[in-house]
Amino acid sequence: SIAKMGEKEKKYDRQLRLWGDHGQQVLERARICLINVTATSTEILKNLILPGVGSFLILDGGRISGEDAGNNFFLDPSAIGQLKAKVATELLLELNPDVKGDYTEEDLNQLLDRNPQFFQCFTVIIASSLDVVTHKKLAALLWKHNIPLVTCYSYGFIGYMRIIVREHCVVESHPDNAHEDLRLLDPFPELVEYIDSIDLEKMDKKQHSHVPYLVILYKFLQAWKNEHGGQAPKNWKEKKLFKEKVLQGVRINEHGMQEDEENFEEASKQVNTALVESKIPENLQQIFNDAKCCNISENSTNFWILANGLKQFVQNNDKSSLPLRGSLPDMFSDSESYVKLQNIYKTKAKQDIDLLTSYIRDFGAVNGRLSDQEIKRFCRNASFLQVVRSRSLSEEYENASQSILDGLISEGDSDAIWYVMLRCVEQFYTNFSRYPGVKADDIDIDVTRLKNCVQELTRSWGVPGLVEAMSDDYVQEICRVGAAEIHSVASYMGGVAAQEVIKLITAQYVPIVGVYIYNGLKSTSVSLNV
Amino acid sequence: MEVDDCDDGARWSGRWNHLQKILERNGPFVHPDFEPSPDILDFMLNSCKVLVVGAGGLGCELLKDLSLMGLRHIHVIDMDTIDLSNLNRQFLFRQCDIGKPKAEVAASFINKRVKGSKTFSHFCRIQDHDSSFYKQFHIVVCGLDSIVARRWINGMLISLLEYDEDGNLDPSSLIPLVDGGTEGFKGNARVILPGMNACMDCTLDLYPPQVNFPMCTIAHTPRQPEHCIEYVKIFQWEKEKPFGDIAIDGDDPDHIKWICKAASTRADEYGIQGVNYRLTQGVIKRIIPAVASTNAVIAAACANEVFKLATSCSIPLNNYMVFNDTNGVYTYTFEAERNEQCLACNNTPRNLSFKPDALLREVVDFLCQDNSLQMKSPGLTTTIEGLNKTLYMKNIPSLEAATRPNLSKSLKDLGIVDGQEVIVADVTTPNSLRFKIKFNDDVTSS
C-alpha cells in the first residue's frame, strides 16, 4: 500500500541518501545464508537486517554454551543448551519486521556432499569459524556458481575477513572526488554554437559579472589557442599564465578600477579542474580488453552488453570521449545562463545515451532486458565502472601472492603478519582439532607447536628470511588470546563485513578484493590482495 | 573467577571466558602497567563507571559493546526522542518506541538483555548537569552528531583537571574522553587525554565550519534546487506564515510539504529541476546520511579503546583513526597534535590583534569565524578600572539590548587598552575563556 511505502521511505531515509531507491529494492530482494553463529556473524546479520535485507537463513546445529551467551547480544543466557541458530534467529528478527528469517540445524558438510544445490538460491553466503577443509569445499562450490562468499571472524584483537567473488561488476562506484565532465578541451558542436553566440564585450555590467565560468574559460581558451598554434595551456607554468589572462578579463570601470567580478575569480580557480583532456581511464581500458566485453552473446550479463555498447561508442566516435555525463557543477551565474548551459549538457547526454542504445539493440535494448534507467545510469557512470575479481580460495592456498610475501619481508610490522598467523592457526587446528592456548596450561607447548606451523607454512612458500623477519611476539599473542572473541572486535568486523555484503548485493560502491585484517591492538587495518 | 553478584541470572559458568583470557594472561602487546589478574574484571564489573553521551546510532552500539565487554555501571545521556528514521540503525528501538526518550528506552533494553547491567538514563541536555555529575566517571565516551556538544564535554573534562603547586597534573583528576563520529560511510574514533594530548578544540580545523549559500544567490540568482528550498526557508516562511507564527519543524510532514511545494514553484519560474520531498527535508534538517554498518564500526573502535583504558590490557590509540569504506575499506591512524594556541586546554590567554579603532563587532565576528575558535554566540566581559563591564551579551535578551550599541563602538572608545584581558563565554564550552587584546597599527587584524 502507498501508506506502507511512505513509512518505509521514512524508516530508511538516511540510507536511501547513500544507495537510492533502486539500491534499496535490490537489497530487499536479497537472500543471505549465514553459516555458524558467532558474536561476529550475528553482528554482521544485525547490520544487514536493520537496513532491510530481504531474508536470511542461519545454518548451525550447535547449542548455546555459557561463553556463547557471554559475548553475543543475540543469544539469551536463559536459553543455554538450546539451538544457537533458533535463538539467534528469533532475537535478530525482532530488529526489523520487514525482514524474513529462518534457521536450519542441518550439517554443513552433509549439505555440501549430498545437497549442493541448497546454496544456489542465495545472493551472498556469509561464514564464520569454518575449519579449512570445509571452507575450501564450500568456496569451491560457490566459485563454480559465481555466488560471493564472505568469511569473517574475530580472533583476540584481530579481525579477519575474506571476500571470494569470481566477478563483481560495479556501475555506481560513487567515487569520492570525481572530476567534472565539461569537455572544454574537446567541445561538442552545440556547446560551441552557444558560447560563440555570446559576446562578452557587448554585455552590460550586470550580465558581464554573471557569465558562467565555463563560458569565460572557453572564450579565453580560444584566444590562447590562437596565440599558441592551436595548443591549450599544458603545464603548470602555462596554466598559471592562463589564469592571469582570465583575471585580466575583469571589467575596468570608468574610474579605471577593476569591477568586483566573482565569476572571473571562480574561472581562474577552476582552470586546473576544468581543463582536463577526455581520455579512457585505465580501469575502463581493461574492461574494453576483457574477453567478456569482446564476445557478447544472449548469455552475457547486462553489464557486459552495456560495456560492449560503450566500447563501440568510443570506437565509432573519436576514440577518447565517453558518453557525456550531462551534469554541471554549481557556478556563479545568473539563473538563466546557468539553466541554458545545463540544458545544453543534458540534451547532449541524452543524444549520447540514444547512440549507445543503438549499438546494443541486438542484445539488450529491444527485448526489454535493459531499462532506460539502467542505460542512463551506465552512461553517467561510464568513467567509473569497476570490475572486481578475487582469486579463488584454492589459488590463494596453492600459490601465495608474491606481493604480500615481499611486503612481509620488507615491512616487518605490517598487519599482513596477522594474516600469516591466522593461516598458521588454521594449520594448528587441522593438526590438533583445537585452537592454540584455549587452556592456560597449554600455552607454552602451543607456542612451540604454533612456531612449527609458522616455519612449515613459510617454508612451503619458499621465502627464506620470512620466519626470521617475524617476531615471536605474534605467536605469543595468538596463543595467549586462546581464540577469544571479544565483542569490540566482533562488532567492528560485523560492521565492515555487512557493508561489503551490501556492496556485493547492490553493486554500488567498491568492495575489497581478498583479505581485510583489522588490528584492534593498534586501531589499524590493511587490505591484502591474497 | 567468582564475582560477587546477587542479581538473578547474571552469573553463569563461562560467561566471561573470552574476556578472562585477555585480562588474566600476560602478552607481548600489553600496556607496561598491565598486571594480569582477576581483579581487573572485578573492577570492570563492579566499580568502573562510564558515561555514554548520546543514545543515537553510536550510543546504541556503544551501550551494547560496553555491556558485553563487562562494564555494568554505565550512564547514558540524551535529550532526544525516538523518530521513525532512527530505526534503520538505532537497533535498541522499535516501532512502538517512537516518541519516547532515547536514553530511557536504550538503557532499559540493555538492562533487560545483558543480565546484571545497571544502565542509568538521563533524558536531558548535557548542560543540565554540572561538574559534580561528570566527576564521578572513570571514562566518558561521546557518540554525538553535534560539534558544539562535543566541545562542551571536552571543556568540562578539562575544567576537572587539578594541578599541584608546581603545575603538575594530578593524574587522578584526568578523565579520558573517547569520541566517535560518522557521516555516511566515513567515520572517526579518537582518544583524548585532557591536558595531555590533542583535545577537541586543538583540532577544530578537522571540522570545517558549515558553508552556506551566498544570500544573493538564494535571493536573486538561484541555480540549484537547494537554492530554491533555502529561499522558502529564509524568506517565504517568515512572510507567509503558512501555519501561523511558528518556526519550521523539519519533522512535521505538513511543513516540509508546504516548503517543497513553494520551492517547486520558485524552481519552475527559473527552469530549475530536482526539487522533491526528500531533498527538501534533507536541506531543511541538514540531514547527514547514516547507515548501521559505519555506526557499528566506529562505536566498536571506541568501545575497544574504553576497554583498553579501563584495563590497560593494551596500549590505547594514539590518538586518532579515520575510517572510510566507500572504495574498499580504508583506515588511517595518526597522532593529532596539540595546538599551543588552544584556549580550551592551555592555561594561558590567547592574544588577539586589533587596531584600536576596530569595532567591537569585528572582534565578535572574528571569534565566530576563525577556524580555530568557531564560536556560536560569544558573550564578552572585561574589567575596566576595577569594575566588571559587560561588552556584549547575546544570550540574555535584556543584556543584549543594553549592550548592542557597543558593537558599533571602537575598542578605544569602549575603554579597552593595549593588553586588556577580555573574558569570553560561549555555548561551545562550560568554561570562560581569556583573551588579551593587543593593539596593532597594521591594516589587517588577525
PDB file of C-alpha atoms in Angstrom, chain B residues 27-178:
ATOM      1  CA  GLY B  27      51.023 -10.903  26.490  1.00  0.00           C
ATOM      2  CA  PRO B  28      53.675  -9.140  24.429  1.00  0.00           C
ATOM      3  CA  PHE B  29      51.497  -6.176  23.452  1.00  0.00           C
ATOM      4  CA  VAL B  30      50.048  -5.191  26.827  1.00  0.00           C
ATOM      5  CA  HIS B  31      50.433  -1.764  28.404  1.00  0.00           C
ATOM      6  CA  PRO B  32      53.561  -1.521  30.620  1.00  0.00           C
ATOM      7  CA  ASP B  33      51.315  -1.039  33.683  1.00  0.00           C
ATOM      8  CA  PHE B  34      49.316  -4.175  32.979  1.00  0.00           C
ATOM      9  CA  GLU B  35      49.374  -6.961  35.550  1.00  0.00           C
ATOM     10  CA  PRO B  36      47.075  -9.819  34.661  1.00  0.00           C
ATOM     11  CA  SER B  37      44.643 -10.525  37.461  1.00  0.00           C
ATOM     12  CA  PRO B  38      41.016 -11.440  38.156  1.00  0.00           C
ATOM     13  CA  ASP B  39      40.817  -8.077  39.922  1.00  0.00           C
ATOM     14  CA  ILE B  40      40.631  -6.302  36.577  1.00  0.00           C
ATOM     15  CA  LEU B  41      37.379  -7.978  35.591  1.00  0.00           C
ATOM     16  CA  ASP B  42      36.116  -7.367  39.102  1.00  0.00           C
ATOM     17  CA  PHE B  43      36.884  -3.659  38.675  1.00  0.00           C
ATOM     18  CA  MET B  44      35.104  -3.624  35.319  1.00  0.00           C
ATOM     19  CA  LEU B  45      32.013  -5.375  36.620  1.00  0.00           C
ATOM     20  CA  ASN B  46      31.654  -3.670  39.958  1.00  0.00           C
ATOM     21  CA  SER B  47      33.461  -0.349  40.070  1.00  0.00           C
ATOM     22  CA  CYS B  48      34.225   1.174  36.704  1.00  0.00           C
ATOM     23  CA  LYS B  49      31.765   3.923  35.801  1.00  0.00           C
ATOM     24  CA  VAL B  50      31.430   5.063  32.229  1.00  0.00           C
ATOM     25  CA  LEU B  51      29.334   7.835  30.737  1.00  0.00           C
ATOM     26  CA  VAL B  52      27.966   7.422  27.223  1.00  0.00           C
ATOM     27  CA  VAL B  53      26.992  10.775  25.733  1.00  0.00           C
ATOM     28  CA  GLY B  54      24.328  10.277  23.077  1.00  0.00           C
ATOM     29  CA  ALA B  55      21.918   7.357  22.665  1.00  0.00           C
ATOM     30  CA  GLY B  56      21.638   7.514  18.883  1.00  0.00           C
ATOM     31  CA  GLY B  57      23.384   5.483  16.202  1.00  0.00           C
ATOM     32  CA  LEU B  58      26.695   5.344  18.024  1.00  0.00           C
ATOM     33  CA  GLY B  59      25.153   5.381  21.509  1.00  0.00           C
ATOM     34  CA  CYS B  60      23.043   2.240  20.991  1.00  0.00           C
ATOM     35  CA  GLU B  61      26.074   0.374  19.682  1.00  0.00           C
ATOM     36  CA  LEU B  62      28.284   1.667  22.489  1.00  0.00           C
ATOM     37  CA  LEU B  63      25.856   0.514  25.170  1.00  0.00           C
ATOM     38  CA  LYS B  64      25.784  -2.998  23.696  1.00  0.00           C
ATOM     39  CA  ASP B  65      29.544  -3.147  23.172  1.00  0.00           C
ATOM     40  CA  LEU B  66      30.497  -1.831  26.599  1.00  0.00           C
ATOM     41  CA  SER B  67      27.973  -4.018  28.428  1.00  0.00           C
ATOM     42  CA  LEU B  68      29.235  -7.146  26.690  1.00  0.00           C
ATOM     43  CA  MET B  69      32.809  -6.064  27.483  1.00  0.00           C
ATOM     44  CA  GLY B  70      31.998  -6.279  31.196  1.00  0.00           C
ATOM     45  CA  LEU B  71      31.038  -2.714  32.053  1.00  0.00           C
ATOM     46  CA  ARG B  72      27.855  -2.628  34.101  1.00  0.00           C
ATOM     47  CA  HIS B  73      27.771   0.834  35.627  1.00  0.00           C
ATOM     48  CA  ILE B  74      27.006   2.893  32.582  1.00  0.00           C
ATOM     49  CA  HIS B  75      25.179   6.205  32.465  1.00  0.00           C
ATOM     50  CA  VAL B  76      23.693   7.387  29.202  1.00  0.00           C
ATOM     51  CA  ILE B  77      22.552  10.912  28.467  1.00  0.00           C
ATOM     52  CA  ASP B  78      20.470  12.116  25.532  1.00  0.00           C
ATOM     53  CA  MET B  79      17.880  14.857  25.116  1.00  0.00           C
ATOM     54  CA  ASP B  80      16.234  13.355  22.008  1.00  0.00           C
ATOM     55  CA  THR B  81      13.158  11.221  21.460  1.00  0.00           C
ATOM     56  CA  ILE B  82      12.888   8.346  19.023  1.00  0.00           C
ATOM     57  CA  ASP B  83      11.918   9.006  15.398  1.00  0.00           C
ATOM     58  CA  LEU B  84      10.941   6.523  12.674  1.00  0.00           C
ATOM     59  CA  SER B  85      14.051   7.417  10.659  1.00  0.00           C
ATOM     60  CA  ASN B  86      16.252   6.192  13.554  1.00  0.00           C
ATOM     61  CA  LEU B  87      15.135   2.586  13.198  1.00  0.00           C
ATOM     62  CA  ASN B  88      17.438   1.693  10.287  1.00  0.00           C
ATOM     63  CA  ARG B  89      20.407   1.717  12.663  1.00  0.00           C
ATOM     64  CA  GLN B  90      19.461   2.509  16.283  1.00  0.00           C
ATOM     65  CA  PHE B  91      18.770  -1.128  16.998  1.00  0.00           C
ATOM     66  CA  LEU B  92      17.597  -0.830  20.607  1.00  0.00           C
ATOM     67  CA  PHE B  93      14.430   0.942  19.424  1.00  0.00           C
ATOM     68  CA  ARG B  94      11.255  -0.494  17.905  1.00  0.00           C
ATOM     69  CA  GLN B  95       8.275   0.962  16.081  1.00  0.00           C
ATOM     70  CA  CYS B  96       6.307   1.120  19.366  1.00  0.00           C
ATOM     71  CA  ASP B  97       9.058   3.233  20.977  1.00  0.00           C
ATOM     72  CA  ILE B  98       8.640   6.181  18.594  1.00  0.00           C
ATOM     73  CA  GLY B  99       8.266   9.394  20.574  1.00  0.00           C
ATOM     74  CA  LYS B 100       9.834   8.007  23.758  1.00  0.00           C
ATOM     75  CA  PRO B 101      13.152   9.288  25.148  1.00  0.00           C
ATOM     76  CA  LYS B 102      16.122   7.560  23.514  1.00  0.00           C
ATOM     77  CA  ALA B 103      18.201   7.333  26.680  1.00  0.00           C
ATOM     78  CA  GLU B 104      15.413   5.656  28.670  1.00  0.00           C
ATOM     79  CA  VAL B 105      14.440   3.089  26.035  1.00  0.00           C
ATOM     80  CA  ALA B 106      18.087   2.254  25.292  1.00  0.00           C
ATOM     81  CA  ALA B 107      19.001   1.825  28.962  1.00  0.00           C
ATOM     82  CA  SER B 108      16.040  -0.384  29.776  1.00  0.00           C
ATOM     83  CA  PHE B 109      16.674  -2.570  26.719  1.00  0.00           C
ATOM     84  CA  ILE B 110      20.299  -3.102  27.742  1.00  0.00           C
ATOM     85  CA  ASN B 111      19.344  -3.840  31.341  1.00  0.00           C
ATOM     86  CA  LYS B 112      16.868  -6.431  30.151  1.00  0.00           C
ATOM     87  CA  ARG B 113      19.120  -8.128  27.603  1.00  0.00           C
ATOM     88  CA  VAL B 114      22.510  -8.013  29.328  1.00  0.00           C
ATOM     89  CA  LYS B 115      21.949  -9.549  32.728  1.00  0.00           C
ATOM     90  CA  GLY B 116      23.427  -7.657  35.662  1.00  0.00           C
ATOM     91  CA  SER B 117      23.691  -4.360  33.781  1.00  0.00           C
ATOM     92  CA  LYS B 118      22.692  -1.261  35.690  1.00  0.00           C
ATOM     93  CA  THR B 119      22.483   1.277  32.929  1.00  0.00           C
ATOM     94  CA  PHE B 120      21.195   4.608  34.176  1.00  0.00           C
ATOM     95  CA  SER B 121      19.495   7.029  31.804  1.00  0.00           C
ATOM     96  CA  HIS B 122      19.403  10.828  31.729  1.00  0.00           C
ATOM     97  CA  PHE B 123      16.768  12.347  29.459  1.00  0.00           C
ATOM     98  CA  CYS B 124      18.194  15.858  29.405  1.00  0.00           C
ATOM     99  CA  ARG B 125      20.779  18.162  27.901  1.00  0.00           C
ATOM    100  CA  ILE B 126      24.442  17.731  28.780  1.00  0.00           C
ATOM    101  CA  GLN B 127      24.412  21.289  30.151  1.00  0.00           C
ATOM    102  CA  ASP B 128      21.770  20.300  32.721  1.00  0.00           C
ATOM    103  CA  HIS B 129      24.464  18.504  34.716  1.00  0.00           C
ATOM    104  CA  ASP B 130      27.361  20.236  36.438  1.00  0.00           C
ATOM    105  CA  SER B 131      30.903  19.201  37.218  1.00  0.00           C
ATOM    106  CA  SER B 132      29.858  17.161  40.265  1.00  0.00           C
ATOM    107  CA  PHE B 133      27.997  14.835  37.902  1.00  0.00           C
ATOM    108  CA  TYR B 134      30.759  14.482  35.314  1.00  0.00           C
ATOM    109  CA  LYS B 135      33.401  13.998  38.013  1.00  0.00           C
ATOM    110  CA  GLN B 136      32.021  10.596  39.034  1.00  0.00           C
ATOM    111  CA  PHE B 137      33.076   8.785  35.847  1.00  0.00           C
ATOM    112  CA  HIS B 138      36.260   6.924  35.035  1.00  0.00           C
ATOM    113  CA  ILE B 139      35.829   7.361  31.304  1.00  0.00           C
ATOM    114  CA  VAL B 140      33.490   9.399  29.067  1.00  0.00           C
ATOM    115  CA  VAL B 141      32.534   8.230  25.540  1.00  0.00           C
ATOM    116  CA  CYS B 142      30.832  10.540  23.068  1.00  0.00           C
ATOM    117  CA  GLY B 143      28.623   9.393  20.235  1.00  0.00           C
ATOM    118  CA  LEU B 144      27.269  12.743  19.080  1.00  0.00           C
ATOM    119  CA  ASP B 145      26.432  14.494  15.866  1.00  0.00           C
ATOM    120  CA  SER B 146      26.938  17.970  17.292  1.00  0.00           C
ATOM    121  CA  ILE B 147      30.348  19.600  17.391  1.00  0.00           C
ATOM    122  CA  VAL B 148      29.169  22.157  19.928  1.00  0.00           C
ATOM    123  CA  ALA B 149      28.146  19.390  22.353  1.00  0.00           C
ATOM    124  CA  ARG B 150      31.469  17.615  21.858  1.00  0.00           C
ATOM    125  CA  ARG B 151      33.369  20.808  22.620  1.00  0.00           C
ATOM    126  CA  TRP B 152      31.273  21.399  25.714  1.00  0.00           C
ATOM    127  CA  ILE B 153      32.055  17.916  27.114  1.00  0.00           C
ATOM    128  CA  ASN B 154      35.709  18.435  26.186  1.00  0.00           C
ATOM    129  CA  GLY B 155      35.720  21.749  28.067  1.00  0.00           C
ATOM    130  CA  MET B 156      34.008  20.162  31.047  1.00  0.00           C
ATOM    131  CA  LEU B 157      36.587  17.381  31.368  1.00  0.00           C
ATOM    132  CA  ILE B 158      39.411  19.903  31.033  1.00  0.00           C
ATOM    133  CA  SER B 159      37.882  22.020  33.804  1.00  0.00           C
ATOM    134  CA  LEU B 160      38.008  18.989  36.115  1.00  0.00           C
ATOM    135  CA  LEU B 161      41.810  18.724  35.843  1.00  0.00           C
ATOM    136  CA  GLU B 162      43.701  19.520  39.027  1.00  0.00           C
ATOM    137  CA  TYR B 163      47.302  20.652  39.257  1.00  0.00           C
ATOM    138  CA  ASP B 164      49.665  20.806  42.260  1.00  0.00           C
ATOM    139  CA  GLU B 165      51.648  23.930  43.248  1.00  0.00           C
ATOM    140  CA  ASP B 166      54.383  23.050  40.774  1.00  0.00           C
ATOM    141  CA  GLY B 167      51.892  22.842  37.957  1.00  0.00           C
ATOM    142  CA  ASN B 168      51.990  19.059  37.725  1.00  0.00           C
ATOM    143  CA  LEU B 169      48.780  17.384  36.688  1.00  0.00           C
ATOM    144  CA  ASP B 170      47.117  15.218  39.315  1.00  0.00           C
ATOM    145  CA  PRO B 171      46.516  12.032  37.292  1.00  0.00           C
ATOM    146  CA  SER B 172      43.513  11.057  39.399  1.00  0.00           C
ATOM    147  CA  SER B 173      41.690  14.145  38.139  1.00  0.00           C
ATOM    148  CA  LEU B 174      42.067  13.083  34.492  1.00  0.00           C
ATOM    149  CA  ILE B 175      39.031  11.521  32.817  1.00  0.00           C
ATOM    150  CA  PRO B 176      39.808  10.139  29.348  1.00  0.00           C
ATOM    151  CA  LEU B 177      37.409  11.109  26.568  1.00  0.00           C
ATOM    152  CA  VAL B 178      36.786   8.673  23.731  1.00  0.00           C
TER     153      VAL B 178
END
